[in-house]
Tab-separated table of C-alpha atoms and ligand atoms in Angstrom:
chain	number	residue	atom	x	y	z
K	1	MET	CA	283.680	149.223	232.004
K	2	SER	CA	284.511	147.396	228.757
K	3	ILE	CA	286.169	144.030	228.864
K	4	LYS	CA	289.041	145.512	227.007
K	5	THR	CA	289.696	148.107	229.677
K	6	THR	CA	289.264	145.652	232.463
K	7	ILE	CA	291.769	143.215	230.912
K	8	VAL	CA	294.337	146.010	230.529
K	9	LEU	CA	293.757	147.370	234.081
K	10	VAL	CA	293.866	143.874	235.747
K	11	THR	CA	296.945	142.795	233.799
K	12	THR	CA	298.781	146.034	234.591
K	13	PHE	CA	297.813	145.699	238.237
K	14	VAL	CA	299.029	142.123	238.478
K	15	LEU	CA	302.107	142.894	236.532
K	16	GLY	CA	302.827	145.959	238.793
K	17	ILE	CA	302.735	143.712	241.865
K	18	VAL	CA	304.986	141.081	240.124
K	19	PHE	CA	307.487	143.664	238.807
K	20	THR	CA	307.655	145.461	242.212
K	21	ALA	CA	308.149	142.119	244.136
K	22	PHE	CA	310.788	141.119	241.610
K	23	SER	CA	312.570	144.486	241.953
K	24	VAL	CA	312.522	144.281	245.788
K	25	ILE	CA	314.080	140.752	245.664
K	26	VAL	CA	316.668	141.706	243.138
K	27	TYR	CA	317.612	144.768	245.140
K	28	GLN	CA	317.882	142.853	248.439
K	29	LYS	CA	319.983	140.108	246.889
K	30	ALA	CA	322.262	142.570	245.179
K	31	LYS	CA	322.653	144.543	248.417
K	32	ALA	CA	323.572	141.338	250.383
K	33	ALA	CA	326.036	140.316	247.648
K	34	TYR	CA	327.728	143.734	247.441
K	35	TRP	CA	328.122	144.224	251.203
K	36	GLY	CA	329.045	140.421	251.540
K	37	ARG	CA	331.864	140.912	249.115
K	38	LEU	CA	333.137	143.950	250.945
K	39	ASP	CA	332.901	142.192	254.301
K	40	ALA	CA	334.849	139.161	252.959
K	41	LYS	CA	337.506	141.473	251.862
K	42	LEU	CA	337.652	143.145	255.274
K	43	GLN	CA	337.922	139.718	256.866
K	44	GLY	CA	340.662	138.802	254.499
K	45	TYR	CA	342.517	141.992	255.489
K	46	ALA	CA	342.032	141.235	259.168
K	47	THR	CA	343.648	137.750	258.711
K	48	THR	CA	346.625	139.451	256.976
K	49	VAL	CA	346.883	141.898	259.945
K	50	ARG	CA	346.611	139.064	262.431
K	51	GLU	CA	349.444	137.207	260.569
K	52	GLU	CA	351.661	140.346	260.666
K	53	VAL	CA	351.058	140.867	264.421
K	54	ASP	CA	351.816	137.172	265.052
K	55	GLU	CA	354.990	137.434	263.101
K	56	GLN	CA	356.188	140.526	264.915
K	57	THR	CA	355.294	139.298	268.341
K	58	ASN	CA	357.172	136.147	267.778
K	59	GLU	CA	360.185	138.260	267.282
K	60	HIS	CA	359.108	140.083	270.566
K	61	ARG	CA	358.161	143.341	268.802
K	62	PHE	CA	354.836	144.913	268.116
K	63	PRO	CA	354.173	146.084	264.627
K	64	THR	CA	354.517	149.851	264.124
K	65	VAL	CA	352.706	152.249	261.879
K	66	ALA	CA	355.498	151.958	259.342
K	67	ASP	CA	354.919	148.077	259.121
K	68	PHE	CA	351.326	148.576	258.287
K	69	LYS	CA	352.042	151.320	255.753
K	70	ASP	CA	354.344	148.813	254.092
K	71	LEU	CA	351.785	146.057	254.432
K	72	ARG	CA	349.096	148.328	252.993
K	73	SER	CA	351.064	148.996	249.889
K	74	ARG	CA	351.460	145.217	249.455
K	75	GLY	CA	348.045	143.761	250.258
K	76	LEU	CA	345.714	146.051	252.276
K	77	ALA	CA	345.368	148.722	249.585
K	78	GLY	CA	342.781	151.412	250.505
K	79	SER	CA	342.229	150.099	253.980
K	80	LEU	CA	342.420	152.053	257.368
K	81	LEU	CA	343.263	150.184	260.479
K	82	ARG	CA	343.663	150.618	264.218
K	83	ILE	CA	344.851	148.217	266.963
K	84	LEU	CA	343.865	148.590	270.625
K	85	ASP	CA	344.781	146.589	273.646
K	86	SER	CA	342.198	144.892	275.738
K	87	LYS	CA	341.824	148.017	277.937
K	88	GLY	CA	341.013	150.196	274.989
K	89	ASN	CA	344.507	151.905	274.637
K	90	VAL	CA	345.453	152.711	271.010
K	91	LEU	CA	348.567	150.794	270.069
K	92	VAL	CA	348.657	151.375	266.333
K	93	ASP	CA	346.698	154.023	264.518
K	94	ASP	CA	348.349	154.418	261.179
K	95	THR	CA	345.228	155.581	259.564
K	96	LEU	CA	344.291	158.595	261.559
K	97	LEU	CA	341.001	156.921	262.303
K	98	ASP	CA	338.956	158.754	264.940
K	99	SER	CA	340.511	157.958	268.291
K	100	GLN	CA	337.289	157.191	270.073
K	101	SER	CA	335.972	153.700	269.501
K	102	SER	CA	332.198	153.152	269.235
K	103	ILE	CA	332.715	149.532	270.405
K	104	ALA	CA	333.408	148.626	273.989
K	105	PRO	CA	336.135	145.998	274.214
K	106	ASP	CA	334.071	143.488	276.019
K	107	GLU	CA	331.393	143.717	273.236
K	108	LEU	CA	333.778	141.670	271.195
K	109	VAL	CA	333.841	138.913	273.751
K	110	ARG	CA	330.279	138.246	273.036
K	111	ARG	CA	330.444	138.773	269.288
K	112	PRO	CA	333.784	137.867	267.626
K	113	MET	CA	333.074	140.208	264.622
K	114	ILE	CA	331.178	143.440	264.454
K	115	VAL	CA	330.453	145.143	261.101
K	116	GLU	CA	329.263	148.748	261.057
K	117	HIS	CA	329.114	151.883	258.915
K	118	ALA	CA	331.113	154.941	259.833
K	119	VAL	CA	332.163	158.294	258.510
K	120	LEU	CA	335.815	158.499	258.807
K	121	ARG	CA	337.861	161.600	257.724
K	122	GLY	CA	334.700	162.858	256.005
K	123	GLU	CA	334.259	159.741	253.900
K	124	ARG	CA	331.783	156.805	254.268
K	125	TYR	CA	333.392	153.566	255.342
K	126	ARG	CA	332.474	149.992	256.213
K	127	THR	CA	334.334	148.969	259.377
K	128	LEU	CA	335.002	145.616	260.841
K	129	TRP	CA	335.776	145.098	264.545
K	130	THR	CA	337.488	141.917	265.396
K	131	THR	CA	340.056	140.404	267.881
K	132	ILE	CA	343.591	139.354	267.611
K	133	ASP	CA	344.033	136.653	270.166
K	134	GLN	CA	347.649	135.702	271.269
K	135	ALA	CA	348.699	133.105	273.667
K	136	GLN	CA	351.198	135.205	275.635
K	137	GLN	CA	350.126	138.872	275.156
K	138	GLY	CA	346.408	138.169	275.374
K	139	ARG	CA	343.795	139.905	273.287
K	140	TYR	CA	343.954	142.913	271.080
K	141	LEU	CA	341.185	144.674	269.361
K	142	LEU	CA	341.403	145.383	265.573
K	143	GLN	CA	339.378	147.938	263.624
K	144	ILE	CA	339.792	147.731	259.913
K	145	ALA	CA	337.875	149.926	257.429
K	146	LEU	CA	337.281	150.004	253.694
K	147	PRO	CA	335.532	152.821	251.727
K	148	SER	CA	331.972	151.940	251.049
K	149	THR	CA	331.170	154.669	248.580
K	150	GLU	CA	331.676	152.406	245.555
K	151	VAL	CA	329.104	149.763	246.938
K	152	GLU	CA	326.718	152.569	247.930
K	153	ALA	CA	326.998	154.087	244.501
K	154	SER	CA	326.327	150.744	242.801
K	155	LEU	CA	323.346	150.108	245.073
K	156	GLN	CA	322.032	153.622	244.396
K	157	LEU	CA	322.338	153.106	240.660
K	158	LEU	CA	320.617	149.740	240.923
K	159	GLN	CA	317.795	151.292	242.932
K	160	LEU	CA	317.388	154.049	240.360
K	161	LEU	CA	317.314	151.618	237.528
K	162	LEU	CA	314.635	149.510	239.218
K	163	LEU	CA	312.559	152.488	240.283
K	164	ALA	CA	312.564	153.892	236.789
K	165	GLY	CA	312.391	150.399	235.151
K	166	VAL	CA	309.271	149.246	236.929
K	167	PRO	CA	307.010	152.082	235.589
K	168	ILE	CA	308.527	151.882	232.152
K	169	ALA	CA	308.059	148.096	232.022
K	170	LEU	CA	304.515	148.661	233.220
K	171	ILE	CA	303.734	151.203	230.520
K	172	ILE	CA	305.228	148.929	227.890
K	173	SER	CA	303.296	145.956	229.040
K	174	ALA	CA	300.050	147.953	229.302
K	175	ILE	CA	300.478	149.282	225.758
K	176	SER	CA	301.342	145.721	224.558
K	177	VAL	CA	298.251	144.265	226.220
K	178	HIS	CA	296.097	146.990	224.859
K	179	ILE	CA	297.306	146.267	221.341
K	180	ILE	CA	296.867	142.502	221.752
K	181	VAL	CA	293.385	142.856	223.261
K	182	ARG	CA	292.332	145.289	220.604
K	183	GLY	CA	293.555	142.946	217.933
K	184	ALA	CA	291.702	140.028	219.513
K	185	PHE	CA	288.445	142.067	219.949
K	186	ARG	CA	288.516	143.629	216.428
K	187	PRO	CA	286.704	140.631	214.848
K	188	LEU	CA	284.157	140.922	217.668
K	189	ALA	CA	283.457	144.596	216.753
K	190	ALA	CA	282.742	143.471	213.106
K	191	PHE	CA	280.603	140.631	214.648
K	192	VAL	CA	278.498	143.114	216.607
K	193	HIS	CA	278.209	145.388	213.543
K	194	THR	CA	276.810	142.534	211.375
K	195	VAL	CA	274.562	141.086	214.126
K	196	ASP	CA	273.197	144.732	214.556
K	197	ALA	CA	272.469	144.882	210.959
K	198	ILE	CA	270.520	141.576	210.963
K	199	GLY	CA	266.833	142.127	211.045
K	200	GLU	CA	263.724	140.230	209.964
K	201	LYS	CA	264.339	141.715	206.451
K	202	ASN	CA	267.860	140.673	205.915
K	203	LEU	CA	268.238	137.219	207.536
K	204	ARG	CA	270.740	136.418	204.753
K	205	GLU	CA	273.447	138.537	206.365
K	206	ARG	CA	276.270	136.434	207.682
K	207	ILE	CA	279.359	137.080	209.829
K	208	LEU	CA	282.670	136.965	207.834
K	209	LEU	CA	284.712	134.275	209.515
K	210	PRO	CA	288.162	135.449	210.624
K	211	ARG	CA	291.115	133.613	209.044
K	212	GLN	CA	292.737	132.460	212.298
K	213	LYS	CA	291.080	129.363	213.718
K	214	ASN	CA	290.269	130.810	217.207
K	215	GLU	CA	287.356	131.235	219.595
K	216	VAL	CA	285.994	134.174	217.708
K	217	ARG	CA	285.902	132.158	214.476
K	218	SER	CA	284.056	129.306	216.179
K	219	LEU	CA	281.624	131.819	217.753
K	220	ALA	CA	280.980	133.366	214.406
K	221	SER	CA	280.552	130.022	212.699
K	222	THR	CA	278.111	128.874	215.380
K	223	PHE	CA	276.206	132.127	215.073
K	224	ASN	CA	276.101	131.624	211.202
K	225	GLY	CA	274.759	128.092	211.808
K	226	MET	CA	272.040	129.475	214.070
K	227	MET	CA	271.187	132.184	211.487
K	228	ASP	CA	270.873	129.419	208.807
K	229	ARG	CA	268.372	127.699	211.009
K	230	ILE	CA	266.412	130.889	211.813
K	231	GLU	CA	266.290	131.828	208.154
K	232	ARG	CA	264.975	128.375	207.261
K	233	ALA	CA	262.322	128.685	210.062
K	234	PHE	CA	261.239	132.118	208.845
K	235	ALA	CA	261.098	131.004	205.233
K	236	SER	CA	259.000	127.934	205.970
K	237	GLN	CA	256.691	130.092	208.141
K	238	ARG	CA	256.255	132.623	205.254
K	239	GLN	CA	255.761	129.750	202.863
K	240	PHE	CA	253.060	128.324	205.182
K	241	VAL	CA	251.278	131.719	205.223
K	242	ALA	CA	251.603	132.176	201.489
K	243	ASP	CA	250.356	128.586	200.775
K	244	ALA	CA	247.460	128.886	203.282
K	245	SER	CA	246.259	132.193	201.910
K	246	HIS	CA	246.557	130.785	198.405
K	247	GLU	CA	244.706	127.591	199.172
K	248	ILE	CA	241.920	129.549	200.797
K	249	ARG	CA	241.177	131.598	197.629
K	250	THR	CA	239.507	128.787	195.657
K	251	PRO	CA	237.053	127.609	198.342
K	252	LEU	CA	236.325	131.330	199.006
K	253	ALA	CA	235.537	131.881	195.428
K	254	ILE	CA	233.280	128.853	195.372
K	255	ILE	CA	231.485	129.875	198.504
K	256	ARG	CA	230.946	133.356	197.051
K	257	SER	CA	229.426	132.139	193.812
K	258	GLU	CA	227.287	129.580	195.637
K	259	LEU	CA	226.043	132.247	198.030
K	260	GLU	CA	225.333	134.659	195.100
K	261	PHE	CA	223.366	131.911	193.403
K	262	ALA	CA	221.436	131.124	196.570
K	263	GLN	CA	220.712	134.795	197.054
K	264	LYS	CA	219.373	135.117	193.583
K	265	GLN	CA	217.218	131.962	193.926
K	266	ASN	CA	215.697	132.833	197.211
K	267	ASN	CA	212.660	135.151	197.615
K	268	ASN	CA	212.651	135.278	201.272
K	269	GLU	CA	213.914	138.779	202.289
K	270	SER	CA	215.423	137.930	205.667
K	271	VAL	CA	217.290	134.881	204.107
K	272	ARG	CA	218.520	137.083	201.372
K	273	GLU	CA	219.691	139.598	203.964
K	274	SER	CA	221.597	136.862	205.893
K	275	ILE	CA	223.221	135.670	202.699
K	276	GLY	CA	224.242	139.239	201.970
K	277	THR	CA	225.985	139.468	205.449
K	278	ALA	CA	227.678	136.161	204.822
K	279	LEU	CA	228.821	137.529	201.399
K	280	GLU	CA	230.287	140.625	203.089
K	281	GLU	CA	232.242	138.361	205.426
K	282	VAL	CA	233.454	136.188	202.506
K	283	GLU	CA	234.704	139.505	200.932
K	284	ARG	CA	236.542	140.348	204.116
K	285	LEU	CA	238.069	136.915	204.212
K	286	LYS	CA	239.198	137.261	200.544
K	287	SER	CA	240.788	140.594	201.122
K	288	LEU	CA	242.508	139.299	204.254
K	289	SER	CA	243.896	136.299	202.452
K	290	ASP	CA	244.965	138.589	199.569
K	291	ASN	CA	246.797	140.866	202.011
K	292	LEU	CA	248.352	137.898	203.812
K	293	LEU	CA	249.594	136.511	200.456
K	294	THR	CA	250.990	139.967	199.432
K	295	LEU	CA	252.891	140.342	202.750
K	296	ALA	CA	254.302	136.837	202.629
K	297	ARG	CA	255.556	137.545	199.069
K	298	ILE	CA	257.108	140.845	200.152
K	299	ASP	CA	258.797	139.129	203.140
K	300	SER	CA	260.192	136.283	201.184
K	301	ALA	CA	261.671	138.663	198.542
K	302	ALA	CA	259.890	136.458	196.061
K	303	VAL	CA	258.028	139.465	194.878
K	304	VAL	CA	259.305	140.839	191.552
K	305	VAL	CA	259.669	144.593	191.510
K	306	GLU	CA	259.089	145.733	187.932
K	307	LYS	CA	260.422	149.269	187.871
K	308	THR	CA	259.569	151.665	185.023
K	309	GLU	CA	259.655	155.433	184.733
K	310	VAL	CA	256.299	156.304	186.351
K	311	ARG	CA	254.713	159.809	185.941
K	312	LEU	CA	253.604	160.627	189.405
K	313	ASP	CA	250.836	163.093	188.279
K	314	GLU	CA	249.205	160.345	186.174
K	315	LEU	CA	249.555	157.740	188.873
K	316	LEU	CA	247.898	159.961	191.440
K	317	ALA	CA	245.231	161.026	189.009
K	318	ASP	CA	244.471	157.318	188.529
K	319	CYS	CA	244.321	156.807	192.222
K	320	ILE	CA	241.776	159.699	192.584
K	321	ARG	CA	239.618	158.219	189.814
K	322	LYS	CA	239.595	154.777	191.526
K	323	MET	CA	238.610	156.230	194.946
K	324	LYS	CA	236.170	158.889	193.696
K	325	ASN	CA	233.145	156.558	194.331
K	326	VAL	CA	234.249	155.702	197.833
K	327	ALA	CA	234.896	159.415	198.541
K	328	GLU	CA	231.434	160.498	197.294
K	329	LYS	CA	229.730	157.755	199.239
K	330	LYS	CA	231.403	159.082	202.404
K	331	GLY	CA	230.756	162.687	201.485
K	332	VAL	CA	234.500	163.442	201.580
K	333	ALA	CA	236.161	165.792	199.077
K	334	LEU	CA	239.258	164.160	197.419
K	335	VAL	CA	241.738	166.714	196.134
K	336	LEU	CA	244.940	166.375	194.135
K	337	GLN	CA	247.515	169.263	194.202
K	338	ILE	CA	250.761	168.844	192.157
K	339	ASP	CA	253.172	171.691	191.729
K	340	GLU	CA	255.884	169.905	189.845
K	341	VAL	CA	255.507	167.024	187.404
K	342	SER	CA	258.039	164.364	188.290
K	343	THR	CA	258.973	160.888	187.038
K	344	ILE	CA	260.175	158.224	189.345
K	345	PRO	CA	261.559	154.719	188.847
K	346	ALA	CA	258.871	152.507	190.335
K	347	ASP	CA	256.662	149.462	190.079
K	348	ARG	CA	253.488	151.279	189.033
K	349	GLU	CA	251.071	148.619	190.163
K	350	LYS	CA	252.577	148.167	193.652
K	351	LEU	CA	253.136	151.866	194.231
K	352	GLN	CA	249.538	152.523	193.244
K	353	ARG	CA	248.382	149.787	195.703
K	354	ALA	CA	250.390	151.611	198.523
K	355	ILE	CA	248.890	154.940	197.714
K	356	LEU	CA	245.365	153.519	197.475
K	357	ASN	CA	245.738	151.890	200.805
K	358	ILE	CA	246.738	155.210	202.436
K	359	VAL	CA	243.978	157.132	200.508
K	360	ASP	CA	241.469	154.411	201.536
K	361	ASN	CA	242.426	154.854	205.186
K	362	ALA	CA	242.188	158.582	204.866
K	363	LEU	CA	238.679	158.326	203.570
K	364	LYS	CA	237.731	155.561	206.024
K	365	TYR	CA	238.794	157.574	209.087
K	366	SER	CA	237.495	160.934	207.745
K	367	TYR	CA	234.183	162.607	208.787
K	368	ALA	CA	231.665	163.472	206.198
K	369	GLY	CA	232.220	166.991	204.858
K	370	GLY	CA	235.963	166.665	205.277
K	371	THR	CA	238.738	166.878	202.677
K	372	VAL	CA	241.507	164.509	201.815
K	373	THR	CA	244.291	166.150	199.995
K	374	ILE	CA	247.123	164.479	197.961
K	375	THR	CA	250.197	166.614	197.370
K	376	THR	CA	253.670	166.014	196.144
K	377	ARG	CA	256.928	167.764	197.118
K	378	VAL	CA	260.236	167.398	195.414
K	379	SER	CA	263.449	168.049	197.297
K	380	ASP	CA	267.016	166.668	197.568
K	381	GLY	CA	266.752	163.957	195.052
K	382	GLN	CA	263.521	162.601	196.575
K	383	VAL	CA	259.835	163.062	196.021
K	384	ASP	CA	257.341	163.043	198.810
K	385	ILE	CA	253.709	162.018	198.389
K	386	LEU	CA	251.588	163.455	201.151
K	387	VAL	CA	248.048	162.200	201.952
K	388	ARG	CA	246.377	164.574	204.435
K	389	ASP	CA	242.980	164.030	205.999
K	390	GLU	CA	240.868	165.869	208.510
K	391	GLY	CA	239.687	162.828	210.298
K	392	GLU	CA	239.842	161.552	213.832
K	393	GLY	CA	243.583	161.446	213.914
K	394	ILE	CA	245.818	158.875	215.747
K	395	PRO	CA	246.807	158.891	219.471
K	396	GLN	CA	250.532	159.665	219.826
K	397	GLU	CA	251.265	156.322	221.619
K	398	GLU	CA	249.836	154.457	218.684
K	399	LEU	CA	251.785	156.178	215.990
K	400	ALA	CA	254.687	153.852	216.091
K	401	LYS	CA	252.525	150.819	216.166
K	402	ILE	CA	250.046	151.363	213.297
K	403	PHE	CA	252.508	149.944	210.746
K	404	GLU	CA	252.698	146.602	212.592
K	405	ARG	CA	250.776	143.743	211.207
K	406	PHE	CA	247.183	143.384	212.545
K	407	HIS	CA	247.613	146.425	214.703
K	408	ARG	CA	244.511	148.569	214.909
K	409	THR	CA	243.916	151.518	217.209
K	410	GLU	CA	241.697	150.785	220.182
K	411	SER	CA	238.843	152.955	218.685
K	412	GLN	CA	238.889	150.997	215.403
K	413	ARG	CA	238.743	147.499	216.640
K	414	SER	CA	235.041	147.479	216.944
K	415	GLY	CA	234.346	150.223	214.391
K	416	ALA	CA	235.538	150.636	210.746
K	417	GLU	CA	236.266	147.706	208.647
K	418	GLY	CA	239.804	146.583	208.142
K	419	SER	CA	242.265	143.994	209.181
K	420	GLY	CA	245.270	145.977	210.282
K	421	LEU	CA	247.424	144.862	207.313
K	422	GLY	CA	247.031	147.736	205.005
K	423	LEU	CA	249.878	149.907	206.370
K	424	ALA	CA	252.197	146.897	206.772
K	425	ILE	CA	251.696	146.331	203.045
K	426	VAL	CA	252.362	149.982	202.372
K	427	ARG	CA	255.573	149.994	204.279
K	428	GLY	CA	256.733	146.776	202.576
K	429	ILE	CA	256.107	148.277	199.133
K	430	VAL	CA	257.813	151.570	200.052
K	431	GLU	CA	260.847	149.640	201.372
K	432	LEU	CA	261.015	147.706	198.172
K	433	HIS	CA	261.438	150.992	196.459
K	434	HIS	CA	264.025	152.084	198.943
K	435	GLY	CA	261.899	154.810	200.227
K	436	THR	CA	260.453	155.675	203.700
K	437	LEU	CA	256.990	155.987	205.217
K	438	ALA	CA	256.193	158.560	207.879
K	439	VAL	CA	253.057	159.634	209.713
K	440	ALA	CA	252.197	162.796	211.676
K	441	SER	CA	248.824	163.096	213.395
K	442	GLU	CA	246.914	165.164	215.821
K	443	GLN	CA	243.963	163.583	217.396
K	444	GLY	CA	240.715	165.245	216.412
K	445	LYS	CA	242.415	167.290	213.611
K	446	GLY	CA	243.685	164.642	211.183
K	447	SER	CA	246.709	162.851	209.918
K	448	VAL	CA	249.380	163.146	207.228
K	449	PHE	CA	251.021	160.083	205.809
K	450	THR	CA	254.148	160.743	203.757
K	451	ILE	CA	255.728	158.272	201.324
K	452	SER	CA	259.259	159.496	200.373
K	453	LEU	CA	260.914	157.889	197.363
K	454	PRO	CA	264.242	158.500	195.830
K	455	LEU	CA	264.005	160.118	192.417
K	456	ASP	CA	266.899	158.122	191.019
K	457	GLY	CA	266.739	155.090	193.217
K	458	PRO	CA	268.382	151.789	192.347
K	459	THR	CA	266.544	150.036	189.715
Z	1	ADP	P1	243.037	148.861	208.684
Z	1	ADP	O1	242.706	147.757	207.784
Z	1	ADP	O2	242.588	148.559	210.128
Z	1	ADP	O3	242.778	150.166	208.289
Z	1	ADP	P2	245.869	149.621	208.444
Z	1	ADP	O4	247.066	148.919	208.642
Z	1	ADP	O5	245.545	150.295	207.158
Z	1	ADP	O6	244.649	148.678	208.913
Z	1	ADP	O7	245.806	150.735	209.559
Z	1	ADP	C1	246.141	150.328	210.878
Z	1	ADP	C2	245.369	151.278	211.890
Z	1	ADP	O8	245.953	152.580	211.739
Z	1	ADP	C3	244.013	151.487	211.600
Z	1	ADP	O9	243.266	150.459	212.228
Z	1	ADP	C4	243.647	152.774	212.211
Z	1	ADP	O10	243.433	152.653	213.601
Z	1	ADP	C5	245.022	153.638	212.064
Z	1	ADP	N1	244.953	154.426	210.891
Z	1	ADP	C6	245.417	154.321	209.661
Z	1	ADP	N2	245.245	155.365	208.825
Z	1	ADP	C7	244.586	156.276	209.571
Z	1	ADP	C8	244.054	157.581	209.383
Z	1	ADP	N3	244.193	158.205	208.120
Z	1	ADP	N4	243.398	158.239	210.364
Z	1	ADP	C9	243.295	157.594	211.527
Z	1	ADP	N5	243.692	156.356	211.881
Z	1	ADP	C10	244.394	155.733	210.880
């Protein structure tokens, strides 16, 4: 699960708990307040009734229904009331309350006030049972009731609002969190995109710093700092390889001329043979150091690509001429097949070097009597140069690795000459031309190397 989704889910879950707890508390408080207010009103009415009863009994009368009707129009609006004596006989019932009482008289001895809900005359009421204590007449029971529909309706409305409000608030907060998190993570997406694009070849790539000075900005700037250091380390390593291979050339040239001189001067056949072997190794070393220098230059982008309009047929014919002797020596036929003459923007010398490397390999890994064919194919704004051989082929598991530096297939390590740098150079040159290099091979049948170049590539 992505961090974004986790944040949205966890926040929504926590807010859900908070909103629900808040709603429950609000509802309970409102409920207590609403009923408390109604109960206080009932108690106030009970006091008025007590005063009325006191007043009347002082005049040796007991209030009648008419008195209470009168009283109701003055202060007890909306209330229903009933007075019973201590034995439960109804003395006043102006309200047509249900005659049976749900409260036993002695219940009120233990609890001076009992509040309950009741349905009276088909309506919902809150009723209060209490006592009217008189010095001479003793105790009366008073039941007084007020409609509770208004309070219930208010509470129902509040419940509805809270029940609907919690999910709505949750949806709004989840959307807000999602928008905020997406905004906060957007620079990170750009960050990942840039980091993805950074490879050995484009160590110059840097992350664009976001304008706000936040954590992402400091992460990006730390990363850029690290990339600076890596770029410097790579550059100094390439420089070292380039310097080393350059420095080695002069001593190698001197060794070669000294060896050649010694070979000429010496008449002893076995000594001359040994010097010949040493000369071959010097040649190998020279070509190795040349290749290393070329690769270091390609890597450091110090190499200058001098593109001109190159006629491919001429370039390939040149390659064939150069490789004719090698092919003849090996007994391999070298064939050029061009259907369409095309011109491409390329650095002639470098492209020739790349093609020669591939043709050289094709001849090197061919059997005597085989054929190496060079063909071209023009399609979709690009030209393909295919070099096909009928040699030993390359194992499938090696195909992806042969372009790596110093990689040689297992069978070649002890056999044919080579250093494993030729194809790395080819790839470097092809990439400098914004092209691609591909290989297809079947063991025992041969290989096809394809260089694809854009016909109107950037110059
Ligand atoms: P090398 O100097 O060893 O030829 P390359 O980089 O040119 O180095 O090639 C790398 C490896 O790829 C070679 O060692 C060889 O094993 C394999 N290879 C390249 N071209 C061919 C080919 N035409 N047929 C078979 N194997 C090949």
